[in-house]
Coordinates of C-alpha atoms and ligand atoms in Angstrom, one line a residue:
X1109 CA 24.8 -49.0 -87.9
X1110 CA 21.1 -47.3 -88.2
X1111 CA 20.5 -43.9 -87.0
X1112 CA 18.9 -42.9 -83.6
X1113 CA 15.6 -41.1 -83.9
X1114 CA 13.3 -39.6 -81.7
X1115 CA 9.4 -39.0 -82.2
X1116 CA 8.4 -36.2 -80.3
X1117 CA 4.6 -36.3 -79.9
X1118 CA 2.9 -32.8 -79.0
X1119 CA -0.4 -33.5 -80.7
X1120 CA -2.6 -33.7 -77.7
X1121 CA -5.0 -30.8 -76.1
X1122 CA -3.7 -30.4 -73.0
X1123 CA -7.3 -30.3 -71.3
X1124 CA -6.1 -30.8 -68.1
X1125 CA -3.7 -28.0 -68.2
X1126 CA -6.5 -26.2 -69.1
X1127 CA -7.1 -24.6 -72.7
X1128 CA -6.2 -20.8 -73.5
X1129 CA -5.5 -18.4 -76.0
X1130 CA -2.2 -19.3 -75.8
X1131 CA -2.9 -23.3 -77.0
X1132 CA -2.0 -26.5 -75.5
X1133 CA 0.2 -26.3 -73.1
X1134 CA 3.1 -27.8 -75.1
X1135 CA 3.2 -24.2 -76.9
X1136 CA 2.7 -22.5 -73.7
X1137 CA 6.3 -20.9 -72.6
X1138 CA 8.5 -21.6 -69.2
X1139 CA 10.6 -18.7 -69.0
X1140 CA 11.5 -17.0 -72.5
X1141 CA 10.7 -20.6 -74.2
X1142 CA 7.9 -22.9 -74.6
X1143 CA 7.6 -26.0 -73.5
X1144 CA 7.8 -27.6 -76.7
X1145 CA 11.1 -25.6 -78.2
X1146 CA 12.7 -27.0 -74.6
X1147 CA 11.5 -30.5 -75.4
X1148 CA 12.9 -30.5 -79.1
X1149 CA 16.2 -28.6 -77.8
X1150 CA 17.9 -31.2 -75.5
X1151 CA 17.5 -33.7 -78.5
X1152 CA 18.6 -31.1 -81.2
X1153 CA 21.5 -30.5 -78.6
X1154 CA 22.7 -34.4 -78.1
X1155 CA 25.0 -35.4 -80.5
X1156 CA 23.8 -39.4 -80.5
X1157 CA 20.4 -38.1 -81.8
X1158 CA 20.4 -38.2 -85.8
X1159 CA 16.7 -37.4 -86.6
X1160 CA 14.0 -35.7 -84.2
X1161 CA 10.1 -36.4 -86.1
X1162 CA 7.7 -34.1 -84.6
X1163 CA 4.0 -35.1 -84.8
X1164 CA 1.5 -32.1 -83.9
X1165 CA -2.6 -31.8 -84.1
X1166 CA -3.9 -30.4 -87.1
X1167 CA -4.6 -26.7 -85.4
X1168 CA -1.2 -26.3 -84.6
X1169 CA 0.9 -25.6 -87.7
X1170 CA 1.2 -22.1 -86.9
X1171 CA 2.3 -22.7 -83.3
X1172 CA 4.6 -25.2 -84.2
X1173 CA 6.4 -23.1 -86.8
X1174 CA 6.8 -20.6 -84.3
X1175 CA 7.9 -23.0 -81.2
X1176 CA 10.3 -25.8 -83.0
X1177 CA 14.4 -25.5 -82.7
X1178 CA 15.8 -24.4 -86.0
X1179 CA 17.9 -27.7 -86.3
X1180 CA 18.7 -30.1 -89.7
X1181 CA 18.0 -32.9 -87.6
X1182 CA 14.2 -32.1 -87.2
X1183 CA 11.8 -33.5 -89.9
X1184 CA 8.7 -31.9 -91.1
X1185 CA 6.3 -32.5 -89.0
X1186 CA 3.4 -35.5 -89.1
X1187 CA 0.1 -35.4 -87.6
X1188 CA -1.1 -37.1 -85.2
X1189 CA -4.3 -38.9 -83.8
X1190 CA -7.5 -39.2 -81.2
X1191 CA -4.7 -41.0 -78.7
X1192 CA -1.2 -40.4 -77.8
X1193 CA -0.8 -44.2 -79.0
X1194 CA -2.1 -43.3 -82.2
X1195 CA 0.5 -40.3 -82.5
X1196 CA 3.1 -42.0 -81.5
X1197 CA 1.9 -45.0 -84.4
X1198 CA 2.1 -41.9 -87.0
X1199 CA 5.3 -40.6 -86.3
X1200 CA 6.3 -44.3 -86.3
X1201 CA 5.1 -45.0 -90.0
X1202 CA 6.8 -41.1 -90.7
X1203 CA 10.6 -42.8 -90.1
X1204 CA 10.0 -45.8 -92.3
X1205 CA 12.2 -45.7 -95.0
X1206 CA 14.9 -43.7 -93.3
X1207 CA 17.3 -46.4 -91.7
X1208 CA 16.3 -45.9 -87.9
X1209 CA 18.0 -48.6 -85.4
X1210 CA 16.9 -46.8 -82.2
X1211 CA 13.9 -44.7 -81.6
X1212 CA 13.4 -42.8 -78.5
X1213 CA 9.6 -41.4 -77.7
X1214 CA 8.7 -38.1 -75.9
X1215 CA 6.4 -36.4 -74.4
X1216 CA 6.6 -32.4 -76.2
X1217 CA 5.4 -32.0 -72.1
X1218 CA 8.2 -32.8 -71.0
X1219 CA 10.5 -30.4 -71.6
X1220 CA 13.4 -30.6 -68.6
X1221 CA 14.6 -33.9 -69.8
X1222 CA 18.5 -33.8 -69.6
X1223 CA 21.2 -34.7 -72.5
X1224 CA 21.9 -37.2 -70.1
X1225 CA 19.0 -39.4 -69.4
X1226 CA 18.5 -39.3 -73.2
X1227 CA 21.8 -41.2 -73.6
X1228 CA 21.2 -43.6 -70.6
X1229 CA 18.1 -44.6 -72.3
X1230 CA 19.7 -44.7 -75.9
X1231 CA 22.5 -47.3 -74.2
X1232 CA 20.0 -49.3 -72.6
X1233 CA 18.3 -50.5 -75.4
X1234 CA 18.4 -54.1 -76.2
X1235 CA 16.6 -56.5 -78.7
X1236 CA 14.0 -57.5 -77.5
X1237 CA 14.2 -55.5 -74.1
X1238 CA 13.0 -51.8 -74.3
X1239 CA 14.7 -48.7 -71.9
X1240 CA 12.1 -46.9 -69.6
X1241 CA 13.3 -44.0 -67.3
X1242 CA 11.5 -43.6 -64.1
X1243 CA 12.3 -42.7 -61.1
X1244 CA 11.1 -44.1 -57.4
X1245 CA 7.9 -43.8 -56.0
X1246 CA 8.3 -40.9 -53.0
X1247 CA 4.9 -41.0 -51.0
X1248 CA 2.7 -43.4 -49.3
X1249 CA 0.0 -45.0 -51.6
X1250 CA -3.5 -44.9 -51.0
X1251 CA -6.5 -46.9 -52.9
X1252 CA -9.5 -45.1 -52.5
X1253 CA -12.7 -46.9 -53.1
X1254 CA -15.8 -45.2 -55.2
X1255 CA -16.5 -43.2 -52.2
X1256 CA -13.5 -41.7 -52.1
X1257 CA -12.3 -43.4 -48.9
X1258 CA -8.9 -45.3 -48.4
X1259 CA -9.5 -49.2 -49.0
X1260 CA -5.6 -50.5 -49.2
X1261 CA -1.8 -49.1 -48.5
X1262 CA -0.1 -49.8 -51.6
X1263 CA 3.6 -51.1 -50.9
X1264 CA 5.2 -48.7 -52.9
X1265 CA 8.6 -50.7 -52.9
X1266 CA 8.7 -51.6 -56.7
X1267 CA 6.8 -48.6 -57.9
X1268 CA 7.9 -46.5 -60.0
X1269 CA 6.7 -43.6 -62.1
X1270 CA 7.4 -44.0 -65.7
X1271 CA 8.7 -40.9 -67.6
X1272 CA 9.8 -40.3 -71.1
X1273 CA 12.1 -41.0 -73.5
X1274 CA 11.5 -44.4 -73.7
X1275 CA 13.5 -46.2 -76.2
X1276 CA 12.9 -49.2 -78.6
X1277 CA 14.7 -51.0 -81.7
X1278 CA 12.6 -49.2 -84.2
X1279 CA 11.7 -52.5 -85.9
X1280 CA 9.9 -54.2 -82.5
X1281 CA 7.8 -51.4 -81.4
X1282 CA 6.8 -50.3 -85.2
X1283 CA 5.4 -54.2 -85.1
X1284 CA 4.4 -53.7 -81.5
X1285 CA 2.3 -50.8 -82.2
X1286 CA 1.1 -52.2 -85.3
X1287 CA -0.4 -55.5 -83.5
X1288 CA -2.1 -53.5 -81.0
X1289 CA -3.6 -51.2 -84.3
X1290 CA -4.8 -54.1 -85.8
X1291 CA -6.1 -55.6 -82.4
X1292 CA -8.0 -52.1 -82.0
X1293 CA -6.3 -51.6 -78.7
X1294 CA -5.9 -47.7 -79.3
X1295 CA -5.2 -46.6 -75.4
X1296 CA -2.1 -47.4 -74.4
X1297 CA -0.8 -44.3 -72.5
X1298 CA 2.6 -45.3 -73.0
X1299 CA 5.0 -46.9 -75.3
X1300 CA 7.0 -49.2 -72.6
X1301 CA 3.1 -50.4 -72.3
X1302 CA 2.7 -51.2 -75.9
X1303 CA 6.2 -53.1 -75.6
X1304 CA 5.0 -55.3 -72.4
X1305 CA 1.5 -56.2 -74.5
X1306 CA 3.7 -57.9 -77.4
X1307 CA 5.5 -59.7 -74.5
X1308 CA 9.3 -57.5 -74.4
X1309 CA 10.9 -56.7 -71.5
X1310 CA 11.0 -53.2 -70.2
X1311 CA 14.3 -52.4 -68.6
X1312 CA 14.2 -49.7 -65.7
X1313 CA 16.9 -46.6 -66.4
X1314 CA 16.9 -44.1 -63.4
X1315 CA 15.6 -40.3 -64.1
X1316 CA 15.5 -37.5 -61.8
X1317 CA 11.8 -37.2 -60.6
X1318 CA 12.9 -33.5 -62.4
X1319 CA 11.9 -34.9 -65.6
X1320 CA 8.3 -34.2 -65.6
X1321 CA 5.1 -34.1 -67.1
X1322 CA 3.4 -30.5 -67.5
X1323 CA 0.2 -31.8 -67.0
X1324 CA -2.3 -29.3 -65.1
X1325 CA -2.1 -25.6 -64.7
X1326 CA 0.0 -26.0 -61.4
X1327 CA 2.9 -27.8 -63.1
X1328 CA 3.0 -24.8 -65.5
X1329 CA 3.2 -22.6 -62.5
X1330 CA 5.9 -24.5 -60.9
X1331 CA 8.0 -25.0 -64.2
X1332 CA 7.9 -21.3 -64.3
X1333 CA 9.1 -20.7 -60.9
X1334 CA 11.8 -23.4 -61.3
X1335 CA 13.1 -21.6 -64.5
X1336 CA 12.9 -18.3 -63.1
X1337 CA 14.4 -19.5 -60.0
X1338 CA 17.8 -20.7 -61.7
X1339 CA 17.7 -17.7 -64.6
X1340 CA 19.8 -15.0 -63.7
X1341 CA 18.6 -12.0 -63.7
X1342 CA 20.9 -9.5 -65.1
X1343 CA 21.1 -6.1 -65.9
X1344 CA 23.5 -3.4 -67.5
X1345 CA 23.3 0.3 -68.2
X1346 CA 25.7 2.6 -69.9
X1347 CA 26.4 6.2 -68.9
X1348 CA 28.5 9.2 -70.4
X1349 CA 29.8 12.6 -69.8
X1350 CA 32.2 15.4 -70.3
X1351 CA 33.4 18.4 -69.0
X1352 CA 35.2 21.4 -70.0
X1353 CA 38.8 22.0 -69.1
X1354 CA 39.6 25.7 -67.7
X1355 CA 42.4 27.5 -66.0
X1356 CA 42.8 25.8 -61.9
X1357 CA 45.4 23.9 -60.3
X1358 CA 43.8 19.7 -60.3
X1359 CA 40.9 17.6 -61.9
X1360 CA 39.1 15.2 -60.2
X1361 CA 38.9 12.1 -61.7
X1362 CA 36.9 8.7 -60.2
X1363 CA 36.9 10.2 -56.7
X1364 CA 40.2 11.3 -57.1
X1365 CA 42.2 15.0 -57.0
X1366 CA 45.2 14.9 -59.5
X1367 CA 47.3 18.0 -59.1
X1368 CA 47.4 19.4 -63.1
X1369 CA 47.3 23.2 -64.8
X1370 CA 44.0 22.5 -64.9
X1371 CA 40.8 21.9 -63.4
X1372 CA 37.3 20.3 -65.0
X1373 CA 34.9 23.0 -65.0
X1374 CA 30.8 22.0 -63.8
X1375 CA 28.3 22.9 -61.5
X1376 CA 29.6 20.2 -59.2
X1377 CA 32.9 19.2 -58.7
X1378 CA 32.8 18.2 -62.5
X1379 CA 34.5 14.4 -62.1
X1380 CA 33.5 13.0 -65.4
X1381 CA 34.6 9.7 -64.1
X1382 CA 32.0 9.2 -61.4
X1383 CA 29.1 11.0 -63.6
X1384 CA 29.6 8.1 -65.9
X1385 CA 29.5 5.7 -63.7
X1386 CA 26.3 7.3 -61.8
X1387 CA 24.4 7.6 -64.9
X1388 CA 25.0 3.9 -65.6
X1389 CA 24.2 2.8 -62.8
X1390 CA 21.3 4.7 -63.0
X1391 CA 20.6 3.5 -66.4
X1392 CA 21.5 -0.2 -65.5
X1393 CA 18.2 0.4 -62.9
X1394 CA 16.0 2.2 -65.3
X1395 CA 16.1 4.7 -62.9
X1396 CA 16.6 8.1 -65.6
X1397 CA 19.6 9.5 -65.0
X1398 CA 21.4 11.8 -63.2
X1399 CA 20.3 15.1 -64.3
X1400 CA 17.2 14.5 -63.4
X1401 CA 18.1 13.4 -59.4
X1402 CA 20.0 16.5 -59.4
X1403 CA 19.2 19.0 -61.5
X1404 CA 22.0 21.1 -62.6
X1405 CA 20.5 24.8 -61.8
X1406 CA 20.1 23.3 -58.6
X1407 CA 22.0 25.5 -55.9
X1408 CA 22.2 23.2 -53.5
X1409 CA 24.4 20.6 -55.5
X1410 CA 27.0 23.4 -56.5
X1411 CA 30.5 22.5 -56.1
X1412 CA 29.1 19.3 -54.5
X1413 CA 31.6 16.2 -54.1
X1414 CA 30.6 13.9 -57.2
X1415 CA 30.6 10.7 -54.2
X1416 CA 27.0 12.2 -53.7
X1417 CA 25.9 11.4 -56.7
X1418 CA 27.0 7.6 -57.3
X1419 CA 25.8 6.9 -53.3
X1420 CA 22.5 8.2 -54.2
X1421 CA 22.3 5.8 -57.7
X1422 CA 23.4 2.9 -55.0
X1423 CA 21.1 3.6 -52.5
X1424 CA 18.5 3.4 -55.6
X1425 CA 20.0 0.0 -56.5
X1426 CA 19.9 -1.6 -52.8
X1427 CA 16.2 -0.4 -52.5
X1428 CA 15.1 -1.7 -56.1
X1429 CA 16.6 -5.1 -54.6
X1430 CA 19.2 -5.0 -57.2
X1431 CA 22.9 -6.1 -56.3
X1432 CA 26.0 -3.9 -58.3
X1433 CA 27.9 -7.0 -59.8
X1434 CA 30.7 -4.9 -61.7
X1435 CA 31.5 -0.7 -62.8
X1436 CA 33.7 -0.5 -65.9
X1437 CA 35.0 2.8 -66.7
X1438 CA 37.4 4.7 -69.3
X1439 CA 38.7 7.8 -69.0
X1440 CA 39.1 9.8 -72.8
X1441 CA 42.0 12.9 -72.2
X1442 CA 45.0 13.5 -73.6
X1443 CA 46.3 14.4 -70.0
X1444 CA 46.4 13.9 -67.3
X1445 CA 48.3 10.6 -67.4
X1446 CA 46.0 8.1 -65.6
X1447 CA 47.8 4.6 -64.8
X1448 CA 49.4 6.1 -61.7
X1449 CA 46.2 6.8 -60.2
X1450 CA 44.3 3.7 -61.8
X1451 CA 44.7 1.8 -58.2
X1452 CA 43.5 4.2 -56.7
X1453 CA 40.8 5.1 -58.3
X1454 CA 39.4 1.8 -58.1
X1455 CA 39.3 1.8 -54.9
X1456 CA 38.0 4.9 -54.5
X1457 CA 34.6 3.7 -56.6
X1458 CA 34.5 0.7 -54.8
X1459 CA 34.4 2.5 -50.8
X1460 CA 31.4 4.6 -52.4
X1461 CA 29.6 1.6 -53.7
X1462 CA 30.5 -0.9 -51.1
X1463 CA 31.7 -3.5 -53.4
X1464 CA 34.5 -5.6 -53.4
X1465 CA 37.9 -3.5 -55.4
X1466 CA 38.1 -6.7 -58.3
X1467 CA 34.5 -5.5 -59.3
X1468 CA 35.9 -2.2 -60.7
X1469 CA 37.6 -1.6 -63.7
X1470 CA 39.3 1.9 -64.5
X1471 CA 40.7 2.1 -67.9
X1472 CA 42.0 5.4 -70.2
X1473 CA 42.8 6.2 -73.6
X1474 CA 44.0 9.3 -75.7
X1475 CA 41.8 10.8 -78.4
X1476 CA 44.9 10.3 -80.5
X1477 CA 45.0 14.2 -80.9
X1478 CA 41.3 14.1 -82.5
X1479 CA 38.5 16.6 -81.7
X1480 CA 37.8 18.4 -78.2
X1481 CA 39.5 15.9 -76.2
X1482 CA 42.6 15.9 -78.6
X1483 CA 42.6 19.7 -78.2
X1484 CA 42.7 18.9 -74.6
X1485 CA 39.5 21.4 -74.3
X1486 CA 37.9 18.6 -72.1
X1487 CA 38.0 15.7 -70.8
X1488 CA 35.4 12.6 -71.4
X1489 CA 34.4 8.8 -69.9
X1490 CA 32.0 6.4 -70.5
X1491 CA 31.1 3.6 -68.2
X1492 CA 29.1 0.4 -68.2
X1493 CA 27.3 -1.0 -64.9
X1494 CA 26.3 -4.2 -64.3
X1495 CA 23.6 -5.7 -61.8
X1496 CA 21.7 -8.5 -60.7
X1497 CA 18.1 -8.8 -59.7
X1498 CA 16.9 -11.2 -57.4
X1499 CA 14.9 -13.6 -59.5
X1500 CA 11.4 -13.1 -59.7
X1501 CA 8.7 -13.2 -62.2
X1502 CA 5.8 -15.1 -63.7
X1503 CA 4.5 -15.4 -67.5
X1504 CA 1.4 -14.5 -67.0
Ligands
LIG779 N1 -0.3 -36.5 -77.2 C1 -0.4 -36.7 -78.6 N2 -1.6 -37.1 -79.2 C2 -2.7 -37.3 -78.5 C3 -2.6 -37.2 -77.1 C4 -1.4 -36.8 -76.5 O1 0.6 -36.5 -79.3 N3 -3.8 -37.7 -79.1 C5 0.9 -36.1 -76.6 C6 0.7 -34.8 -75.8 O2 0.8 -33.7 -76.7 C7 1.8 -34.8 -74.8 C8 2.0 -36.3 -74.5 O3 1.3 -37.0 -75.6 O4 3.0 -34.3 -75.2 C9 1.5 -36.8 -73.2 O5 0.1 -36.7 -73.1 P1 -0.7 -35.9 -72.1 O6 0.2 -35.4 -71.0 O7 -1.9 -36.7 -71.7 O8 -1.1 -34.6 -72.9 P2 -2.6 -34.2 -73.4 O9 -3.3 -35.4 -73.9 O10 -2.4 -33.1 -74.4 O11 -3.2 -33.6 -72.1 P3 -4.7 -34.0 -71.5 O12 -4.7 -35.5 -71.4 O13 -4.7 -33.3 -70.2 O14 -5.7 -33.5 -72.5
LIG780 MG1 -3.8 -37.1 -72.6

């Protein structure tokens, strides 16, 4: 058995998407990745593809270096010519000696093909009959004559649009291609076009209408939105603190008054737990941190219920549109012994930040002896906050 190929051709100029600093629109990025890395990525990803041949303009080395997959499968890249045809011809002649049974062709423009439709088309090739994936034809068709008014309604019954990867024995549509060279026929704008001209049969393999072209500015816009729409958008913040242990009678710990020969000594009631878990949260927001929303000389905060604080940092969240997916916290002391309490303590945090009790974690461990906390001369706790944005955002 030959090997499966795939020629992805990303030598055009995009002038309809509109050139920009940024290049053709193939190197242009949808989310955190450009079009093309997409494009090359669901190939690099499917495990029926043995060789991906990447044919790029001249100008575009640079670009390319920084946009392709980093993949064994991928070939140095060829270069391709005035038409897409004439890419697609170069990156044909590229794979000649290599043993290729199959070769797919796509668009670097399209880059939300699925690892699916790449394998439909793979099984749908034939000898002699080529796989196209398309999908139906949605809208009502107009012909429009010079004038720019309607002359026909097009039956759109048994139209569809064609898409890419189309796929081919490599042999044919090398010969197919190299006919329509030789006939100077140079502006085919697809390969299941080529096929047809040398008398094959194109076989129909349905694609989500998903699959698209980027082909004008507005198409960039939309790819972006669809990205952003389905990327979640999530955020985390650490936080620390520790207080001193003096003579008193309990601590407070995550909302929590445990009787001990002790107490936590602070400006406010001094619960490590929920300062931690503030100053996450805060730092989960990029909001600065608690100090600064209440500074410590301030009179009006002394011997304040620590609940203040972590109600204020989730007042901050619900107004910057952000939602508190999850609060983690440990607890570093020798003693008091906190498992009894953990329960409780869990759903202490969650009442103050109105989320459910399984999105809070409460955890503790000794300093085995070691430093302050060892010495039992204070007590410390870190915490980690987690939460999610609604999605938003544009490249540009
Ligand atoms: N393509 C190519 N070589 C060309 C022309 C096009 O490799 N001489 C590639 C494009 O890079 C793109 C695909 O063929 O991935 C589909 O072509 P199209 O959408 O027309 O892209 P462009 O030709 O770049 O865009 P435009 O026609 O708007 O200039
Ligand atoms: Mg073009």
């Amino acid at each position: 058995m030959g090997k499966n190929a795939v020629i992805i051709v990303a030598a055009g100029r995009g002038e309809r998407a509109g050139i920009t600093g940024k290049g053709p629109k193939q190197y242009r990025k949808i989310g955190s990745e450009s079009v093309f890395f997409r494009a090359a990525n669901a190939f690099v990803r499917n495990k029926k593809i043995d060789l991906i041949q990447p044919v790029i303009h001249s100008d575009d080395h640079g670009r390319y270096l920084d946009a392709v997959p980093d993949s064994e499968k991928i070939l140095a890249p060829v270069e391709g010519g005035q038409t897409r045809q004439q890419s697609v011809f170069a990156g044909l002649r590229a794979l000649e000696k290599l043993q290729v049974e199959n070769v797919l062709v796509h668009d670097a423009a399209r880059p939300f093909v699925t690892g699916a439709t790449i394998t439909t088309v793979l099984d749908a090739i034939d000898p002699g009959t080529c796989a196209l994936p398309a999908h139906a034809q949605g809208d009502t068709l107009k012909r429009v004559d010079d004038a720019g008014y309607v002359e026909a309604t097009v039956p759109r019954e048994r139209l569809f649009c064609a898409q890419t990867p189309q796929g081919f024995r490599y042999d044919e549509i090398l010969s197919a291609h190299r006919e329509m060279d030789r006939a100077g026929r140079l502006d085919f704008s697809d390969d299941a076009a080529v096929a047809e001209a040398v008398g094959m049969k194109v076989r129909i393999v349905p694609s989500p209408a998903g699959n698209l072209k980027i082909t004008t500015p507005e198409d960039l816009f939309m790819a972006n939105e669809r990205v952003f729409a389905t990327l979640p958008d999530i955020r985390t913040g650490n936080g620390y603190d520790v207080h001193a242990l003096v003579d008193g009678e309990s601590v407070w710990l995550c909302g929590i008054e445990i009787p001990f020969d002790r107490k936590l000594a602070g400006h406010s009631d001094a619960d490590v737990g929920l300062h931690a878990v503030t100053d996450a949260l805060l730092g989960a927001l990029g909001a600065r941190d608690i100090g600064d929303h209440f500074p410590p000389g301030d009179e009006q905060w002394r011997n304040t219920a620590s609940d203040v604080f972590l109600r204020h940092a989730v007042q901050q969240a619900a107004s910057a549109g952000a939602t508190i997916r999850h609060l983690d916290v440990t607890l570093i002391c020798e003693a008091p012994r906190i498992g009894p309490h953990r329960e409780r303590m869990r759903e202490r945090i969650a009442e103050i930040a109105a989320i459910e009790k399984d999105r809070v974690s409460v955890k503790a461990t000794t300093n085995e002896g070691l430093g302050f906390v060892g010495r039992q001369e204070g007590i410390a706790a870190i915490a980690t906050a987690t939460v999610a944005y609604a999605p938003s955002g544009q490249e540009d």
